């Protein structure tokens, strides 16, 4: 299983773009990169998933370079409600879906 | 559509007591998971299942047991509760296999305190 490394915490201000980078140096060919968001006292919520290049949805963008050894979650124009913990996961669905969460990045958005 | 339902939401146990955390999903998902989350920490995988009758250990299985007799249900059993098992427990499910979209659906969590 590919190990992931993220910053423990980040601070931002309302209206700014936030980029959270995750390192996964030993990512395998069949691995997908998935990001989750967790608010206090709630279970994590799926944000976005990608394999390579760029993926965008209504919430975020995910940038994955050609070597796939890292990925960057981009949150445009954050608000106070984006204050949460963000987790990066690397998943090989062919391996039975064993999903291991890392420590996550605690994002604090200030007014 | 209820999604993933966990019961109970809160429970206090004495050391050495046993209990079962219930988890049921109505989305016909193949994969189900149990995680625990200690205060200020990330989620740790306890057990997971890729289908009825199939279970496997995660990162921290000691002190827990699971069973998966139906697609819908994935109960987590604590046999001899210890203070180290004080945590919030989350059950999750996903499609898995060829239908896998990568999305885990989580329950609301069960907060367990062992005194």
PDB file of C-alpha atoms in Angstrom:
ATOM      1  CA  UNK A   1       0.000   0.000   0.000  1.00  0.00           C
ATOM      2  CA  UNK A   2       1.340   3.402  -0.951  1.00  0.00           C
ATOM      3  CA  UNK A   3       2.105   5.618   2.031  1.00  0.00           C
ATOM      4  CA  UNK A   4       0.941   9.223   1.888  1.00  0.00           C
ATOM      5  CA  UNK A   5       2.468  12.331   3.459  1.00  0.00           C
ATOM      6  CA  UNK A   6       0.586  15.600   3.921  1.00  0.00           C
ATOM      7  CA  UNK A   7       1.217  18.786   5.907  1.00  0.00           C
ATOM      8  CA  UNK A   8      -0.271  18.501   9.385  1.00  0.00           C
ATOM      9  CA  UNK A   9      -1.949  21.906   9.229  1.00  0.00           C
ATOM     10  CA  UNK A  10      -2.526  24.935   7.009  1.00  0.00           C
ATOM     11  CA  UNK A  11      -4.003  28.370   7.563  1.00  0.00           C
ATOM     12  CA  UNK A  12      -5.831  30.486   5.013  1.00  0.00           C
ATOM     13  CA  UNK A  13      -8.198  33.446   4.746  1.00  0.00           C
ATOM     14  CA  UNK A  14     -11.629  33.651   3.240  1.00  0.00           C
ATOM     15  CA  UNK A  15     -11.620  34.144  -0.522  1.00  0.00           C
ATOM     16  CA  UNK A  16      -8.156  32.673  -1.055  1.00  0.00           C
ATOM     17  CA  UNK A  17      -7.311  29.616  -3.110  1.00  0.00           C
ATOM     18  CA  UNK A  18      -5.904  26.789  -1.012  1.00  0.00           C
ATOM     19  CA  UNK A  19      -3.632  24.071  -2.349  1.00  0.00           C
ATOM     20  CA  UNK A  20      -2.917  20.989  -0.258  1.00  0.00           C
ATOM     21  CA  UNK A  21      -0.208  18.690  -1.553  1.00  0.00           C
ATOM     22  CA  UNK A  22       0.072  14.993  -0.819  1.00  0.00           C
ATOM     23  CA  UNK A  23       3.204  12.926  -1.466  1.00  0.00           C
ATOM     24  CA  UNK A  24       2.866   9.278  -2.462  1.00  0.00           C
ATOM     25  CA  UNK A  25       6.282   8.280  -3.754  1.00  0.00           C
ATOM     26  CA  UNK A  26       5.593   4.542  -4.019  1.00  0.00           C
ATOM     27  CA  UNK A  27       2.289   4.813  -5.850  1.00  0.00           C
ATOM     28  CA  UNK A  28       1.604   1.797  -8.068  1.00  0.00           C
ATOM     29  CA  UNK A  29       0.243   1.598 -11.585  1.00  0.00           C
ATOM     30  CA  UNK A  30      -3.262   0.577 -10.498  1.00  0.00           C
ATOM     31  CA  UNK A  31      -3.568   3.140  -7.702  1.00  0.00           C
ATOM     32  CA  UNK A  32      -6.099   5.962  -7.739  1.00  0.00           C
ATOM     33  CA  UNK A  33      -5.788   9.152  -5.661  1.00  0.00           C
ATOM     34  CA  UNK A  34      -8.799  10.120  -3.587  1.00  0.00           C
ATOM     35  CA  UNK A  35      -9.455  13.054  -1.258  1.00  0.00           C
ATOM     36  CA  UNK A  36     -11.877  13.272   1.645  1.00  0.00           C
ATOM     37  CA  UNK A  37     -13.069  16.120   3.880  1.00  0.00           C
ATOM     38  CA  UNK A  38     -13.992  15.675   7.533  1.00  0.00           C
ATOM     39  CA  UNK A  39     -15.788  18.126   9.803  1.00  0.00           C
ATOM     40  CA  UNK A  40     -15.664  17.677  13.595  1.00  0.00           C
ATOM     41  CA  UNK A  41     -17.941  14.920  14.910  1.00  0.00           C
ATOM     42  CA  UNK A  42     -18.795  13.737  11.393  1.00  0.00           C
ATOM     43  CA  UNK A  43     -17.583  10.947   9.141  1.00  0.00           C
ATOM     44  CA  UNK A  44     -15.373  11.898   6.184  1.00  0.00           C
ATOM     45  CA  UNK A  45     -16.998  12.978   2.939  1.00  0.00           C
ATOM     46  CA  UNK A  46     -15.680  12.146  -0.522  1.00  0.00           C
ATOM     47  CA  UNK A  47     -14.425  15.197  -2.434  1.00  0.00           C
ATOM     48  CA  UNK A  48     -12.666  14.064  -5.589  1.00  0.00           C
ATOM     49  CA  UNK A  49     -10.737  11.222  -7.199  1.00  0.00           C
ATOM     50  CA  UNK A  50      -8.229  11.079 -10.037  1.00  0.00           C
ATOM     51  CA  UNK A  51      -5.670   8.916 -11.787  1.00  0.00           C
ATOM     52  CA  UNK A  52      -3.603  11.397 -13.793  1.00  0.00           C
ATOM     53  CA  UNK A  53      -3.511  15.007 -15.076  1.00  0.00           C
ATOM     54  CA  UNK A  54      -6.393  17.144 -13.814  1.00  0.00           C
ATOM     55  CA  UNK A  55      -9.848  16.439 -12.494  1.00  0.00           C
ATOM     56  CA  UNK A  56     -12.374  19.131 -11.599  1.00  0.00           C
ATOM     57  CA  UNK A  57     -15.795  19.023 -10.002  1.00  0.00           C
ATOM     58  CA  UNK A  58     -18.099  21.569  -8.413  1.00  0.00           C
ATOM     59  CA  UNK A  59     -16.124  21.504  -5.159  1.00  0.00           C
ATOM     60  CA  UNK A  60     -12.427  21.192  -6.012  1.00  0.00           C
ATOM     61  CA  UNK A  61      -9.728  20.420  -8.540  1.00  0.00           C
ATOM     62  CA  UNK A  62      -7.140  17.680  -8.332  1.00  0.00           C
ATOM     63  CA  UNK A  63      -3.798  18.070 -10.074  1.00  0.00           C
ATOM     64  CA  UNK A  64      -1.623  15.002 -10.635  1.00  0.00           C
ATOM     65  CA  UNK A  65       1.768  15.341 -12.354  1.00  0.00           C
ATOM     66  CA  UNK A  66       2.990  12.848 -14.934  1.00  0.00           C
ATOM     67  CA  UNK A  67       5.066  10.816 -12.449  1.00  0.00           C
ATOM     68  CA  UNK A  68       2.050  10.590 -10.071  1.00  0.00           C
ATOM     69  CA  UNK A  69       4.310  10.735  -7.016  1.00  0.00           C
ATOM     70  CA  UNK A  70       2.309  13.622  -5.604  1.00  0.00           C
ATOM     71  CA  UNK A  71      -1.062  15.255  -6.004  1.00  0.00           C
ATOM     72  CA  UNK A  72      -2.525  18.652  -5.139  1.00  0.00           C
ATOM     73  CA  UNK A  73      -6.048  19.344  -3.985  1.00  0.00           C
ATOM     74  CA  UNK A  74      -7.092  22.868  -4.932  1.00  0.00           C
ATOM     75  CA  UNK A  75      -9.992  24.593  -3.174  1.00  0.00           C
ATOM     76  CA  UNK A  76     -10.988  27.827  -4.944  1.00  0.00           C
ATOM     77  CA  UNK A  77     -12.050  30.847  -2.892  1.00  0.00           C
ATOM     78  CA  UNK A  78     -12.379  29.124   0.484  1.00  0.00           C
ATOM     79  CA  UNK A  79     -14.923  30.181   3.067  1.00  0.00           C
ATOM     80  CA  UNK A  80     -15.101  29.639   6.829  1.00  0.00           C
ATOM     81  CA  UNK A  81     -17.168  26.512   6.193  1.00  0.00           C
ATOM     82  CA  UNK A  82     -14.181  24.887   4.459  1.00  0.00           C
ATOM     83  CA  UNK A  83     -12.406  24.630   7.815  1.00  0.00           C
ATOM     84  CA  UNK A  84     -11.950  20.870   8.133  1.00  0.00           C
ATOM     85  CA  UNK A  85      -9.444  18.040   7.958  1.00  0.00           C
ATOM     86  CA  UNK A  86      -8.544  16.871   4.442  1.00  0.00           C
ATOM     87  CA  UNK A  87      -7.284  13.354   3.795  1.00  0.00           C
ATOM     88  CA  UNK A  88      -5.415  12.017   0.791  1.00  0.00           C
ATOM     89  CA  UNK A  89      -5.759   8.290   0.063  1.00  0.00           C
ATOM     90  CA  UNK A  90      -4.074   6.093  -2.515  1.00  0.00           C
ATOM     91  CA  UNK A  91      -6.247   3.133  -3.443  1.00  0.00           C
ATOM     92  CA  UNK A  92      -5.817   0.043  -5.563  1.00  0.00           C
ATOM     93  CA  UNK A  93      -9.354  -1.203  -6.104  1.00  0.00           C
ATOM     94  CA  UNK A  94      -7.998  -4.420  -7.579  1.00  0.00           C
ATOM     95  CA  UNK A  95      -6.529  -5.278  -4.166  1.00  0.00           C
ATOM     96  CA  UNK A  96      -9.838  -5.649  -2.375  1.00  0.00           C
ATOM     97  CA  UNK A  97     -10.290  -2.004  -1.489  1.00  0.00           C
ATOM     98  CA  UNK A  98      -8.298  -1.847   1.748  1.00  0.00           C
ATOM     99  CA  UNK A  99      -8.524   1.893   2.439  1.00  0.00           C
ATOM    100  CA  UNK A 100      -5.973   3.385   4.814  1.00  0.00           C
ATOM    101  CA  UNK A 101      -6.320   7.008   5.921  1.00  0.00           C
ATOM    102  CA  UNK A 102      -3.252   9.050   6.771  1.00  0.00           C
ATOM    103  CA  UNK A 103      -2.987  11.802   9.345  1.00  0.00           C
ATOM    104  CA  UNK A 104      -4.718  14.387   7.177  1.00  0.00           C
ATOM    105  CA  UNK A 105      -4.258  18.147   6.859  1.00  0.00           C
ATOM    106  CA  UNK A 106      -6.150  20.403   9.233  1.00  0.00           C
ATOM    107  CA  UNK A 107      -7.185  23.486   7.268  1.00  0.00           C
ATOM    108  CA  UNK A 108      -8.176  26.565   9.230  1.00  0.00           C
ATOM    109  CA  UNK A 109      -9.887  29.346   7.283  1.00  0.00           C
ATOM    110  CA  UNK A 110      -9.930  32.727   8.999  1.00  0.00           C
ATOM    111  CA  UNK A 111     -12.141  35.755   8.269  1.00  0.00           C
TER     112      UNK A 111
ATOM    113  CA  UNK B   1     -32.607   6.509   1.435  1.00  0.00           C
ATOM    114  CA  UNK B   2     -31.003   5.986   4.852  1.00  0.00           C
ATOM    115  CA  UNK B   3     -27.429   5.290   3.622  1.00  0.00           C
ATOM    116  CA  UNK B   4     -25.176   3.912   6.388  1.00  0.00           C
ATOM    117  CA  UNK B   5     -26.825   3.624   9.795  1.00  0.00           C
ATOM    118  CA  UNK B   6     -24.884   3.031  13.003  1.00  0.00           C
ATOM    119  CA  UNK B   7     -26.236   2.206  16.432  1.00  0.00           C
ATOM    120  CA  UNK B   8     -25.818   3.161  19.182  1.00  0.00           C
ATOM    121  CA  UNK B   9     -24.637   6.743  18.778  1.00  0.00           C
ATOM    122  CA  UNK B  10     -23.265   6.884  22.307  1.00  0.00           C
ATOM    123  CA  UNK B  11     -22.334   4.212  24.829  1.00  0.00           C
ATOM    124  CA  UNK B  12     -20.455   3.991  28.100  1.00  0.00           C
ATOM    125  CA  UNK B  13     -18.959   0.631  28.995  1.00  0.00           C
ATOM    126  CA  UNK B  14     -17.196  -0.674  32.059  1.00  0.00           C
ATOM    127  CA  UNK B  15     -13.825  -2.385  31.677  1.00  0.00           C
ATOM    128  CA  UNK B  16     -14.300  -6.009  30.706  1.00  0.00           C
ATOM    129  CA  UNK B  17     -17.833  -5.624  29.355  1.00  0.00           C
ATOM    130  CA  UNK B  18     -18.736  -6.688  25.850  1.00  0.00           C
ATOM    131  CA  UNK B  19     -20.873  -5.013  23.238  1.00  0.00           C
ATOM    132  CA  UNK B  20     -21.683  -4.920  19.550  1.00  0.00           C
ATOM    133  CA  UNK B  21     -21.741  -1.838  17.378  1.00  0.00           C
ATOM    134  CA  UNK B  22     -24.305  -2.268  14.645  1.00  0.00           C
ATOM    135  CA  UNK B  23     -23.883  -1.047  11.078  1.00  0.00           C
ATOM    136  CA  UNK B  24     -26.316  -1.464   8.230  1.00  0.00           C
ATOM    137  CA  UNK B  25     -26.437   0.012   4.725  1.00  0.00           C
ATOM    138  CA  UNK B  26     -29.261   0.067   2.196  1.00  0.00           C
ATOM    139  CA  UNK B  27     -27.248   0.900  -0.927  1.00  0.00           C
ATOM    140  CA  UNK B  28     -26.422  -2.702  -1.878  1.00  0.00           C
ATOM    141  CA  UNK B  29     -22.723  -1.971  -1.442  1.00  0.00           C
ATOM    142  CA  UNK B  30     -20.298  -4.867  -1.517  1.00  0.00           C
ATOM    143  CA  UNK B  31     -17.529  -3.301   0.554  1.00  0.00           C
ATOM    144  CA  UNK B  32     -17.924  -2.326   4.195  1.00  0.00           C
ATOM    145  CA  UNK B  33     -15.426  -0.946   6.707  1.00  0.00           C
ATOM    146  CA  UNK B  34     -14.970  -0.170  10.379  1.00  0.00           C
ATOM    147  CA  UNK B  35     -12.692   2.669  11.436  1.00  0.00           C
ATOM    148  CA  UNK B  36     -11.859   4.152  14.802  1.00  0.00           C
ATOM    149  CA  UNK B  37     -10.822   7.734  15.387  1.00  0.00           C
ATOM    150  CA  UNK B  38      -9.168   8.861  18.598  1.00  0.00           C
ATOM    151  CA  UNK B  39      -9.367  12.556  19.567  1.00  0.00           C
ATOM    152  CA  UNK B  40      -7.293  14.751  17.260  1.00  0.00           C
ATOM    153  CA  UNK B  41      -6.093  11.788  15.236  1.00  0.00           C
ATOM    154  CA  UNK B  42      -6.794  10.284  11.839  1.00  0.00           C
ATOM    155  CA  UNK B  43      -8.918   7.236  11.099  1.00  0.00           C
ATOM    156  CA  UNK B  44      -7.537   3.765  11.698  1.00  0.00           C
ATOM    157  CA  UNK B  45      -8.958   0.795   9.798  1.00  0.00           C
ATOM    158  CA  UNK B  46     -10.097  -1.989  12.127  1.00  0.00           C
ATOM    159  CA  UNK B  47     -11.690  -4.538   9.781  1.00  0.00           C
ATOM    160  CA  UNK B  48     -13.157  -4.547   6.323  1.00  0.00           C
ATOM    161  CA  UNK B  49     -15.274  -6.809   4.154  1.00  0.00           C
ATOM    162  CA  UNK B  50     -15.514  -7.141   0.381  1.00  0.00           C
ATOM    163  CA  UNK B  51     -18.723  -9.154   0.465  1.00  0.00           C
ATOM    164  CA  UNK B  52     -20.974 -11.376   2.542  1.00  0.00           C
ATOM    165  CA  UNK B  53     -18.952 -14.070   4.271  1.00  0.00           C
ATOM    166  CA  UNK B  54     -15.603 -12.361   3.655  1.00  0.00           C
ATOM    167  CA  UNK B  55     -13.784 -10.246   6.222  1.00  0.00           C
ATOM    168  CA  UNK B  56     -10.186  -9.151   6.666  1.00  0.00           C
ATOM    169  CA  UNK B  57      -8.057  -7.362   9.221  1.00  0.00           C
ATOM    170  CA  UNK B  58      -7.121  -3.735   8.921  1.00  0.00           C
ATOM    171  CA  UNK B  59      -4.468  -1.768  10.796  1.00  0.00           C
ATOM    172  CA  UNK B  60      -5.754  -2.206  14.359  1.00  0.00           C
ATOM    173  CA  UNK B  61      -7.867  -5.403  14.637  1.00  0.00           C
ATOM    174  CA  UNK B  62      -6.815  -6.540  18.130  1.00  0.00           C
ATOM    175  CA  UNK B  63      -9.675  -6.549  20.624  1.00  0.00           C
ATOM    176  CA  UNK B  64     -12.365  -6.593  17.928  1.00  0.00           C
ATOM    177  CA  UNK B  65     -14.293  -9.123  15.886  1.00  0.00           C
ATOM    178  CA  UNK B  66     -16.583  -8.768  12.903  1.00  0.00           C
ATOM    179  CA  UNK B  67     -18.944 -10.855  10.847  1.00  0.00           C
ATOM    180  CA  UNK B  68     -20.674 -10.292   7.497  1.00  0.00           C
ATOM    181  CA  UNK B  69     -23.572 -12.701   7.128  1.00  0.00           C
ATOM    182  CA  UNK B  70     -25.554 -10.398   4.819  1.00  0.00           C
ATOM    183  CA  UNK B  71     -24.695  -7.679   2.309  1.00  0.00           C
ATOM    184  CA  UNK B  72     -26.455  -5.078   4.444  1.00  0.00           C
ATOM    185  CA  UNK B  73     -24.997  -5.687   7.910  1.00  0.00           C
ATOM    186  CA  UNK B  74     -21.472  -5.491   9.302  1.00  0.00           C
ATOM    187  CA  UNK B  75     -21.482  -5.588  13.129  1.00  0.00           C
ATOM    188  CA  UNK B  76     -18.338  -4.880  15.171  1.00  0.00           C
ATOM    189  CA  UNK B  77     -17.918  -6.825  18.419  1.00  0.00           C
ATOM    190  CA  UNK B  78     -15.833  -5.717  21.404  1.00  0.00           C
ATOM    191  CA  UNK B  79     -15.344  -8.741  23.653  1.00  0.00           C
ATOM    192  CA  UNK B  80     -13.482  -7.353  26.679  1.00  0.00           C
ATOM    193  CA  UNK B  81     -13.651  -3.590  26.654  1.00  0.00           C
ATOM    194  CA  UNK B  82     -10.514  -1.698  27.656  1.00  0.00           C
ATOM    195  CA  UNK B  83      -9.954   2.040  28.203  1.00  0.00           C
ATOM    196  CA  UNK B  84      -7.750   2.055  25.078  1.00  0.00           C
ATOM    197  CA  UNK B  85     -10.880   1.330  23.047  1.00  0.00           C
ATOM    198  CA  UNK B  86     -12.425   4.655  23.988  1.00  0.00           C
ATOM    199  CA  UNK B  87     -12.906   6.253  20.595  1.00  0.00           C
ATOM    200  CA  UNK B  88     -15.364   7.254  17.900  1.00  0.00           C
ATOM    201  CA  UNK B  89     -16.173   4.375  15.584  1.00  0.00           C
ATOM    202  CA  UNK B  90     -17.201   4.925  11.989  1.00  0.00           C
ATOM    203  CA  UNK B  91     -18.733   2.403   9.653  1.00  0.00           C
ATOM    204  CA  UNK B  92     -18.464   2.987   5.912  1.00  0.00           C
ATOM    205  CA  UNK B  93     -19.446   1.280   2.688  1.00  0.00           C
ATOM    206  CA  UNK B  94     -18.691   1.483  -1.023  1.00  0.00           C
ATOM    207  CA  UNK B  95     -19.639  -0.327  -4.210  1.00  0.00           C
ATOM    208  CA  UNK B  96     -16.326  -2.058  -4.781  1.00  0.00           C
ATOM    209  CA  UNK B  97     -15.418  -4.186  -7.766  1.00  0.00           C
ATOM    210  CA  UNK B  98     -16.360  -3.008 -11.247  1.00  0.00           C
ATOM    211  CA  UNK B  99     -18.877  -0.518  -9.889  1.00  0.00           C
ATOM    212  CA  UNK B 100     -16.325   1.173  -7.720  1.00  0.00           C
ATOM    213  CA  UNK B 101     -16.482   4.936  -7.969  1.00  0.00           C
ATOM    214  CA  UNK B 102     -13.961   5.485  -5.200  1.00  0.00           C
ATOM    215  CA  UNK B 103     -16.523   6.981  -2.870  1.00  0.00           C
ATOM    216  CA  UNK B 104     -16.845   5.766   0.702  1.00  0.00           C
ATOM    217  CA  UNK B 105     -20.154   6.527   2.418  1.00  0.00           C
ATOM    218  CA  UNK B 106     -19.814   6.984   6.164  1.00  0.00           C
ATOM    219  CA  UNK B 107     -22.226   6.605   9.018  1.00  0.00           C
ATOM    220  CA  UNK B 108     -22.619   9.277  11.698  1.00  0.00           C
ATOM    221  CA  UNK B 109     -20.313   7.497  14.105  1.00  0.00           C
ATOM    222  CA  UNK B 110     -20.641   5.759  17.465  1.00  0.00           C
ATOM    223  CA  UNK B 111     -18.934   7.405  20.427  1.00  0.00           C
ATOM    224  CA  UNK B 112     -17.731   4.763  22.895  1.00  0.00           C
ATOM    225  CA  UNK B 113     -16.273   5.460  26.331  1.00  0.00           C
ATOM    226  CA  UNK B 114     -14.754   2.680  28.450  1.00  0.00           C
ATOM    227  CA  UNK B 115     -14.362   3.461  32.142  1.00  0.00           C
TER     228      UNK B 115
END
